[in-house]
C-alpha cells in the first residue's frame, strides 16, 4: 500500500533525518519579530539552558520517565525542537525497571566546557550524577555518580577562570529532613568528584525566601552569581545573589515575581548571555495538570542586577532575541509512526524493556499488553505506557489503532495519565470487544479504577487457524482537552465520532504534568500477550 512504499523510501535515508515540526495548537513565534509566552507550552519542568555560539541547548527534569534528560535545540530561544535524550536508563535497575513515580532525575543543569557538554542532576535517593558528550544530539556517555548520598538536588557546576570547579546545590527535605539552604563545595577540575565539603552560603529558613532551591551558578564581571527560586513552586519568585567569592557571603535581591501579571510563580531556570550581547532568562510556570511550562524573559543588567521581564515582572509577549534564524519549529507532538524509530516526544514510565513494545517497519508502533501485578486495582504501576507531554491548553489528540487480543480481558487504547487518570480502551470479552472507560481517582493511593462499558464492538477479523484466536478491531480513539478537562470520543470510520462517557478533570502526576498516549494491559498469568498496533497519533486544533 502507499504508506508502506513511503516507508520503504524513508528507510533509504539516514534514520536521524526528520522534518521540522510545526504545531497546530501552540507556536510562540508570531511571525512578525515578536513572540508570546510560554515559548514551550508543555511540561519541561526545571529548565536549564546553555549557549554555544548562536546555538542554544536546553534540558529539563525527567524524573522516572525514559528516555530521560530531553535535549532541545534552538537558534533563537523561541523556536525549539527535541533533538534527543541524554539518558537511556536509570540505576539501580531493581528500582527503576518499575514506575518509580517522582524519583530519578531532578532539576538538571547543562553546561559547555572545554568542547564538551555536561549535564548534572541530583537524584534525591542516590546522589549527584553527571553525563557528558561532544555531540548533544548524539550518544551521551554513561552516567557517573560524582557525589553519592541522599538529599542533594538541583546541582550546578561552575568552572572558574583558573580551572577550578565548584558546585552549588539545594536539599530535599523529604530525604535530608532539612531544606531551604544552598550549599557550595569544590569539585575536582574535571567535575567528576567532590574534593571539598559543603558550605551553607544561603539560608531561606524563617524568611520569605523559604523553599530556596533550584540554584544556578554563574560568573560575570568578577562576581559569582547564584540565581534561584524561593517562596514555593506555584507562588514563589526568582532571587539573584552575588559575592566576590564562590563561598560567599552573598547579598541577594528579588529580580522576578508575578506582580500584576497572570504568570504565577515565575522562577527556576537559566540565564543566557548571547553571542549578540543580549541577556535572557528561561524559567517555568506551574500550570497544575498541564505541568510546568517554559517562559522567556529579557534581562536588564543596567543596575548591576539581572532585573528580568519588564521591571521585574513577566512579559506575555516581547521582541524576539536577536538571531540569524528564521525557521518556525516546535517540539514534536503528532506521530505517523512511519520511521522504525521511537519518536523523540515519547517516553515510557520506567526503564524500557523490549516486551513493552517496539516500532515496526510497516508504519505502526506496537505496544504489547503488560501483565499486571496480582491483585492490582489500577494502572499506577504499569511501566509500558507510551506517553508524551500535553502540548497546549486546548487541543485534540486522535489515534488510529487496532487491538489484537490473544486472551480474555486484554485491553488497550489511549489514556490521560496522572495521579487521577482516565482511559478509553478496547477490551476482549469472549469473542467480542467492549469499548470501556477506565477511570481512577487517587491512583497513587492504590484506589480501585472504575470500568464503564460504552459499546460492544464486533470483531473485524477472527483467525480460526490460530489455537489462540487473535481478534482484530480497527478504531479511532480521541481526547478533546480544554480548561483542564478531557472528553473521550470514538469512531469506527474516522469521520463521525460519538461521546464515550463523562468529562474527566485532568490531574498532574508526581512532580510532572498529566501525560497523554497509549496503554495496553492484561491480567497476570501465562497467556500470550496481545497488543495495540498504533497506525498514527495526531495533535490537532479540533
XYZ file of C-alpha atoms in Angstrom:
542
model
C 0.000 0.000 0.000
C 1.040 3.648 -0.346
C 2.107 4.011 3.284
C 4.467 1.033 3.006
C 6.093 2.400 -0.167
C 6.671 5.739 1.557
C 8.255 3.941 4.499
C 10.498 1.962 2.178
C 11.713 5.244 0.667
C 12.300 6.761 4.087
C 14.366 3.781 5.136
C 16.851 4.615 2.365
C 17.635 7.853 4.240
C 19.706 8.230 7.434
C 17.464 7.351 10.350
C 18.276 10.660 12.123
C 16.605 12.748 9.434
C 13.257 14.262 10.424
C 11.212 17.135 9.127
C 10.975 20.215 11.299
C 7.667 20.143 13.114
C 5.157 23.000 13.213
C 2.438 22.674 15.848
C -1.213 23.395 15.123
C -2.003 24.035 18.782
C 0.864 26.161 20.142
C 3.593 28.074 18.359
C 5.064 31.072 20.228
C 6.607 32.802 17.194
C 4.177 35.466 15.987
C 5.944 35.697 12.636
C 6.456 39.459 12.939
C 9.636 39.554 15.009
C 7.814 39.060 18.310
C 6.938 36.043 20.445
C 4.337 35.113 23.030
C 4.895 33.237 26.270
C 5.135 30.405 27.039
C 7.744 29.591 24.412
C 7.079 25.915 25.146
C 3.560 25.264 26.425
C 4.466 21.819 27.728
C 5.872 20.295 30.897
C 9.611 20.875 30.631
C 9.975 21.476 34.340
C 13.087 22.997 35.902
C 14.532 24.019 32.512
C 18.181 24.913 32.112
C 19.959 26.210 29.026
C 23.460 26.819 27.742
C 24.686 28.687 24.680
C 27.417 27.681 22.242
C 27.926 30.328 19.589
C 24.476 31.032 18.156
C 23.006 27.694 19.279
C 21.023 27.109 22.460
C 20.586 23.764 24.209
C 18.002 23.037 26.874
C 17.321 20.146 29.224
C 14.728 19.618 31.952
C 13.668 17.287 34.741
C 12.515 13.869 33.562
C 12.110 12.031 36.901
C 11.437 8.313 36.286
C 10.467 8.670 32.613
C 12.702 7.038 29.975
C 14.393 8.090 27.794
C 15.333 10.825 30.229
C 17.036 14.212 30.143
C 15.437 15.603 26.966
C 17.745 17.690 24.798
C 16.140 20.587 22.917
C 17.854 22.896 20.438
C 17.054 26.424 19.299
C 18.627 29.193 17.268
C 16.598 31.970 18.893
C 15.244 30.596 22.230
C 11.697 30.911 20.849
C 11.584 28.073 18.313
C 12.636 24.796 19.929
C 12.848 21.200 18.721
C 13.657 17.959 20.510
C 16.937 16.558 19.207
C 17.496 13.674 21.599
C 17.889 12.451 25.155
C 20.974 12.103 27.338
C 19.796 9.157 29.424
C 18.715 5.684 28.238
C 18.090 4.081 31.620
C 18.205 4.726 35.352
C 20.026 2.789 38.049
C 19.539 0.830 40.222
C 17.554 -1.299 37.780
C 15.591 -3.058 40.519
C 14.095 0.329 41.428
C 13.650 1.952 38.015
C 12.505 -1.071 35.988
C 9.111 -0.271 37.503
C 7.453 3.163 37.663
C 9.279 4.956 40.490
C 6.980 7.982 40.288
C 8.672 11.253 41.230
C 12.097 9.689 41.685
C 15.095 9.811 39.365
C 16.200 12.982 37.573
C 15.549 16.213 39.477
C 16.369 19.700 38.125
C 19.383 19.155 35.862
C 21.871 21.769 34.681
C 23.528 21.781 31.257
C 26.930 23.350 30.630
C 29.525 23.531 27.830
C 33.151 23.332 28.964
C 36.353 22.630 27.034
C 34.488 21.429 23.958
C 32.142 19.071 25.803
C 28.556 19.269 27.034
C 27.886 18.294 30.646
C 24.609 17.633 32.410
C 24.490 17.312 36.207
C 21.454 16.335 38.232
C 20.603 15.321 41.753
C 18.821 12.035 42.333
C 17.451 12.649 45.836
C 17.851 8.994 46.786
C 21.221 8.071 45.295
C 23.398 11.137 44.775
C 24.681 13.625 42.210
C 25.187 12.298 38.681
C 26.824 13.595 35.516
C 26.751 12.694 31.828
C 28.760 14.298 29.040
C 29.202 14.284 25.262
C 30.743 16.233 22.403
C 27.545 15.902 20.349
C 24.367 16.879 22.240
C 22.166 15.322 19.531
C 24.125 12.065 19.669
C 25.076 9.477 22.242
C 25.929 10.644 25.753
C 28.373 8.774 27.968
C 27.122 6.537 30.770
C 26.212 8.402 33.982
C 28.900 8.906 36.623
C 27.977 9.291 40.283
C 30.118 12.247 41.338
C 28.763 12.552 44.912
C 26.894 9.584 46.444
C 24.291 10.167 49.134
C 20.721 11.258 49.829
C 19.021 14.634 49.728
C 21.224 16.542 47.253
C 19.195 18.088 44.417
C 19.322 20.903 41.871
C 23.067 20.737 41.198
C 25.029 23.178 39.007
C 28.783 23.298 38.355
C 30.863 26.401 37.715
C 34.295 26.207 36.128
C 36.218 29.280 37.252
C 38.744 31.275 35.241
C 41.636 29.425 36.924
C 40.211 25.997 36.014
C 38.892 25.168 39.474
C 35.363 23.776 39.649
C 32.650 24.486 42.210
C 29.162 23.086 42.626
C 26.050 24.593 44.190
C 23.043 22.517 45.213
C 19.782 22.567 47.134
C 18.414 19.955 49.526
C 15.277 17.811 49.517
C 13.512 17.889 52.869
C 11.807 14.573 52.057
C 15.203 12.847 52.164
C 17.598 15.060 54.132
C 14.944 16.312 56.577
C 16.197 19.842 56.104
C 15.794 22.295 53.234
C 15.767 25.986 52.269
C 19.546 26.171 52.299
C 22.013 26.333 49.402
C 25.481 24.811 49.696
C 28.680 25.173 47.661
C 31.613 22.751 47.561
C 34.733 22.427 45.456
C 34.932 19.693 42.826
C 37.877 18.190 41.007
C 38.808 20.204 37.929
C 37.235 17.579 35.665
C 33.973 17.765 37.639
C 33.898 14.047 38.460
C 34.230 14.108 42.275
C 33.967 16.388 45.282
C 37.279 17.476 46.819
C 35.767 19.754 49.451
C 32.942 19.626 51.973
C 29.714 21.619 51.522
C 29.382 25.118 52.929
C 25.988 26.763 53.531
C 26.045 30.004 51.544
C 22.357 30.977 51.786
C 19.607 30.225 54.290
C 15.984 30.975 53.490
C 14.512 29.409 56.613
C 12.173 31.677 58.562
C 12.034 34.315 55.814
C 10.067 34.956 52.636
C 12.919 33.119 50.915
C 11.813 29.761 52.313
C 11.924 26.885 49.839
C 15.012 28.315 48.186
C 16.162 25.622 45.770
C 16.993 25.113 42.089
C 20.190 27.227 42.154
C 22.218 28.007 39.039
C 25.865 29.117 39.282
C 27.487 31.804 37.073
C 30.373 34.271 36.983
C 30.059 37.750 35.483
C 32.461 40.702 35.653
C 34.326 39.255 38.624
C 31.173 38.466 40.604
C 29.951 34.986 41.468
C 26.224 34.756 40.898
C 23.700 32.251 42.216
C 20.221 32.551 40.769
C 17.499 30.525 42.455
C 13.765 30.361 43.117
C 12.242 30.834 46.539
C 8.803 31.089 48.096
C 7.338 27.838 46.747
C 6.609 26.397 43.315
C 3.179 27.867 42.464
C 3.579 31.185 44.268
C 7.289 31.979 44.504
C 9.743 34.330 42.819
C 13.284 34.480 41.431
C 16.273 35.545 43.500
C 19.689 36.655 42.314
C 22.611 36.752 44.732
C 26.212 37.835 44.276
C 29.560 37.598 46.020
C 33.254 38.102 45.289
C 33.900 34.540 46.486
C 32.151 31.298 45.431
C 31.690 30.584 49.150
C 30.049 33.936 49.910
C 28.815 35.779 51.782
C 26.127 36.618 49.211
C 23.874 39.642 49.010
C 20.548 38.985 47.327
C 17.647 40.667 45.538
C 14.284 39.599 44.097
C 14.621 40.011 40.318
C 11.353 38.474 39.055
C 7.946 37.995 40.623
C 4.338 37.685 39.439
C 3.315 41.207 40.258
C 0.227 42.255 38.321
C 0.600 39.542 35.682
C -1.224 36.190 35.323
C 2.113 34.325 35.401
C 2.208 32.700 38.832
C 5.450 31.580 40.474
C 7.834 32.747 37.747
C 11.155 31.197 38.686
C 13.747 28.406 38.319
C 15.545 28.385 35.051
C 18.672 29.556 33.304
C 20.331 32.862 32.400
C 21.879 33.217 28.933
C 24.245 35.834 27.553
C 24.002 35.575 23.779
C 26.559 35.963 21.011
C 24.724 39.194 20.116
C 25.322 40.751 23.535
C 21.773 40.268 24.831
C 20.703 38.701 28.132
C 17.706 36.423 28.647
C 16.210 34.173 31.298
C 14.294 30.950 30.667
C 12.056 29.773 33.513
C 8.954 27.742 34.259
C 5.404 28.499 35.346
C 3.403 25.847 37.209
C 0.063 25.240 35.443
C -1.181 22.361 37.604
C -2.420 19.495 35.409
C -0.613 20.922 32.372
C 2.695 20.820 34.243
C 5.467 23.426 34.322
C 5.670 25.317 31.054
C 8.600 27.356 29.729
C 8.751 31.158 29.536
C 11.400 33.513 28.148
C 12.204 36.879 29.750
C 14.551 39.685 28.695
C 17.156 40.597 31.325
C 18.328 44.130 32.143
C 21.732 44.436 33.886
C 21.838 48.249 33.897
C 21.511 48.423 37.704
C 24.200 45.792 38.265
C 21.484 43.219 38.992
C 19.688 40.948 36.455
C 16.216 42.501 36.511
C 14.017 40.165 34.483
C 10.972 40.703 32.313
C 9.574 44.227 32.397
C 10.867 45.877 35.570
C 10.876 42.530 37.372
C 7.503 41.223 36.161
C 6.992 38.593 33.429
C 6.277 39.692 29.880
C 3.465 37.985 27.986
C 4.930 38.971 24.623
C 8.123 40.663 23.510
C 10.510 41.289 20.653
C 12.383 38.085 19.838
C 16.040 37.667 20.774
C 18.369 38.811 18.063
C 19.442 35.897 15.850
C 20.184 34.803 12.308
C 17.391 32.211 12.446
C 14.089 32.463 10.601
C 12.578 28.959 10.790
C 9.470 28.359 12.885
C 9.729 24.964 14.573
C 8.149 23.384 17.658
C 8.706 20.259 19.754
C 7.241 17.193 18.022
C 3.719 16.062 19.004
C 1.932 14.146 16.217
C 3.475 10.889 15.026
C 2.644 8.926 11.881
C 4.968 6.102 13.037
C 6.394 5.992 9.516
C 10.002 5.591 10.658
C 11.114 2.469 12.574
C 12.400 4.512 15.492
C 10.594 5.810 18.559
C 9.659 9.480 18.153
C 11.608 11.799 20.444
C 8.446 13.112 22.117
C 7.619 9.698 23.609
C 8.669 8.308 26.983
C 7.994 5.107 28.902
C 7.018 5.153 32.575
C 10.132 3.180 33.585
C 13.319 1.704 32.145
C 12.497 0.280 28.731
C 12.113 -3.461 28.192
C 11.639 -4.982 24.738
C 8.406 -6.630 25.847
C 6.866 -3.159 26.290
C 6.645 -2.772 22.523
C 8.625 -1.507 19.571
C 8.376 0.336 16.259
C 7.649 -1.690 13.136
C 8.876 -1.379 9.572
C 5.330 -1.304 8.239
C 4.236 2.067 9.567
C 2.987 1.467 13.082
C 4.020 1.406 16.718
C 3.247 -1.812 18.577
C 2.633 -1.775 22.346
C 2.278 -5.212 23.926
C -0.079 -5.857 26.798
C 1.687 -5.657 30.134
C 0.874 -8.419 32.613
C -0.334 -6.562 35.680
C 0.585 -7.457 39.233
C -1.600 -9.963 41.044
C -4.344 -8.043 42.808
C -3.595 -4.743 41.041
C -6.589 -2.411 41.220
C -5.364 0.316 38.889
C -2.704 1.223 36.309
C -0.332 3.179 38.565
C 2.437 0.573 38.434
C 2.210 -0.167 34.704
C 5.631 0.643 33.151
C 4.860 0.252 29.435
C 2.573 3.237 28.958
C 3.894 5.169 25.962
C 3.255 8.802 26.838
C 4.087 12.373 25.910
C 3.514 15.787 27.456
C 0.333 17.765 26.871
C 1.271 20.360 24.182
C -1.175 23.209 24.862
C -4.101 24.312 26.996
C -6.567 23.339 24.261
C -6.030 20.539 21.756
C -7.407 17.326 20.306
C -5.445 14.057 20.300
C -6.655 11.290 17.975
C -5.195 7.823 17.467
C -5.979 5.217 14.855
C -5.248 1.805 16.298
C -6.029 -1.879 16.168
C -6.329 -4.165 19.183
C -5.100 -7.703 18.768
C -6.150 -9.980 21.590
C -4.860 -13.446 22.455
C -6.927 -13.989 25.577
C -9.733 -12.732 27.815
C -9.553 -9.247 29.379
C -6.639 -7.989 27.317
C -7.176 -4.317 26.595
C -5.540 -1.301 25.029
C -6.238 2.249 23.971
C -5.487 5.866 24.890
C -5.035 7.443 28.309
C -4.789 10.773 30.125
C -2.400 9.786 32.912
C -1.798 11.463 36.250
C -2.450 10.977 39.951
C -6.001 10.607 38.648
C -6.378 9.079 35.208
C -8.940 8.146 32.611
C -8.554 5.916 29.569
C -10.644 4.719 26.638
C -9.734 1.146 25.768
C -10.853 -1.772 23.648
C -11.239 -4.882 25.844
C -11.668 -8.511 24.830
C -14.715 -10.221 26.307
C -15.299 -13.683 24.889
C -15.219 -13.430 21.101
C -16.254 -9.791 21.131
C -14.754 -6.490 22.166
C -16.094 -3.924 24.574
C -15.250 -0.226 24.430
C -14.562 0.684 28.067
C -13.803 3.864 30.013
C -11.339 3.257 32.831
C -11.189 5.979 35.476
C -9.290 6.155 38.749
C -9.195 8.908 41.341
C -6.113 8.837 43.602
C -4.350 6.098 41.667
C -1.173 6.838 43.609
C -3.024 5.900 46.796
C -3.972 2.475 45.425
C -7.631 3.278 44.833
C -9.515 0.938 42.507
C -10.389 2.067 38.992
C -13.945 2.011 37.666
C -14.888 0.410 34.344
C -17.831 1.711 32.331
C -18.848 -0.136 29.165
C -19.521 2.328 26.359
C -20.299 -0.034 23.485
C -19.946 -3.598 22.270
C -17.842 -3.974 19.131
C -17.944 -6.909 16.733
C -14.515 -8.091 15.585
C -13.438 -7.302 12.060
C -11.340 -10.451 11.847
C -11.030 -13.770 13.670
C -8.154 -16.104 12.849
C -9.653 -19.586 13.010
C -6.300 -21.223 12.199
C -4.745 -19.987 15.433
C -5.452 -22.079 18.521
C -5.243 -18.864 20.483
C -7.533 -16.829 18.241
C -6.462 -13.285 17.502
C -9.301 -10.800 17.136
C -8.575 -7.533 15.367
C -10.547 -4.322 15.669
C -9.748 -1.060 13.854
C -10.938 2.000 15.727
C -10.281 5.729 16.151
C -9.995 6.994 19.728
C -9.922 10.670 20.631
C -9.282 13.033 23.561
C -10.512 16.641 23.428
C -8.763 18.824 26.029
C -9.748 22.304 27.224
C -9.730 24.152 30.548
C -8.040 21.289 32.356
C -10.741 18.824 31.346
C -10.791 15.943 28.900
C -13.581 14.399 26.826
C -13.233 10.999 25.155
C -14.785 10.054 21.816
C -14.591 7.150 19.382
C -15.288 6.436 15.730
C -15.471 3.355 13.530
C -14.778 5.244 10.288
C -12.589 8.176 11.332
C -15.257 10.672 10.300
C -18.195 10.648 12.708
C -17.370 10.485 16.427
C -19.503 9.555 19.420
C -19.031 10.612 23.023
C -17.534 7.934 25.277
C -18.570 8.619 28.855
C -18.436 11.727 31.003
C -15.929 14.578 31.101
C -12.752 13.946 33.125
C -10.939 16.552 35.222
C -7.228 16.229 34.499
C -4.752 15.792 37.342
C -0.988 16.216 37.357
C 1.311 13.277 38.084
C 4.043 13.018 40.722
C 6.078 16.219 40.058
C 5.047 16.125 36.387
C 2.080 17.283 34.357
C -0.608 14.928 33.103
C 0.585 12.925 30.082
C -1.206 11.533 27.042
C -0.641 8.416 24.996
C -1.159 4.673 24.888
C -1.855 1.939 27.418
C -2.031 -1.851 26.865
C -2.530 -4.278 29.759
C -3.869 -7.702 30.712
C -4.358 -9.716 33.910
C -1.394 -11.564 35.387
C -0.935 -15.072 34.002
C 0.762 -17.196 31.379
C -1.287 -16.290 28.305
C 0.365 -14.938 25.159
C 0.457 -11.176 25.044
C -1.971 -9.146 23.000
C -1.040 -5.803 21.522
C -2.111 -2.378 20.355
C -0.982 -1.503 16.836
C -0.991 2.300 16.597
C -1.161 3.498 12.980
C -0.835 7.152 13.937
C -1.286 9.697 16.734
C -2.245 13.261 15.760
C -2.473 16.513 17.706
C -4.873 18.999 16.104
C -6.938 22.030 16.993
C -10.172 20.057 16.726
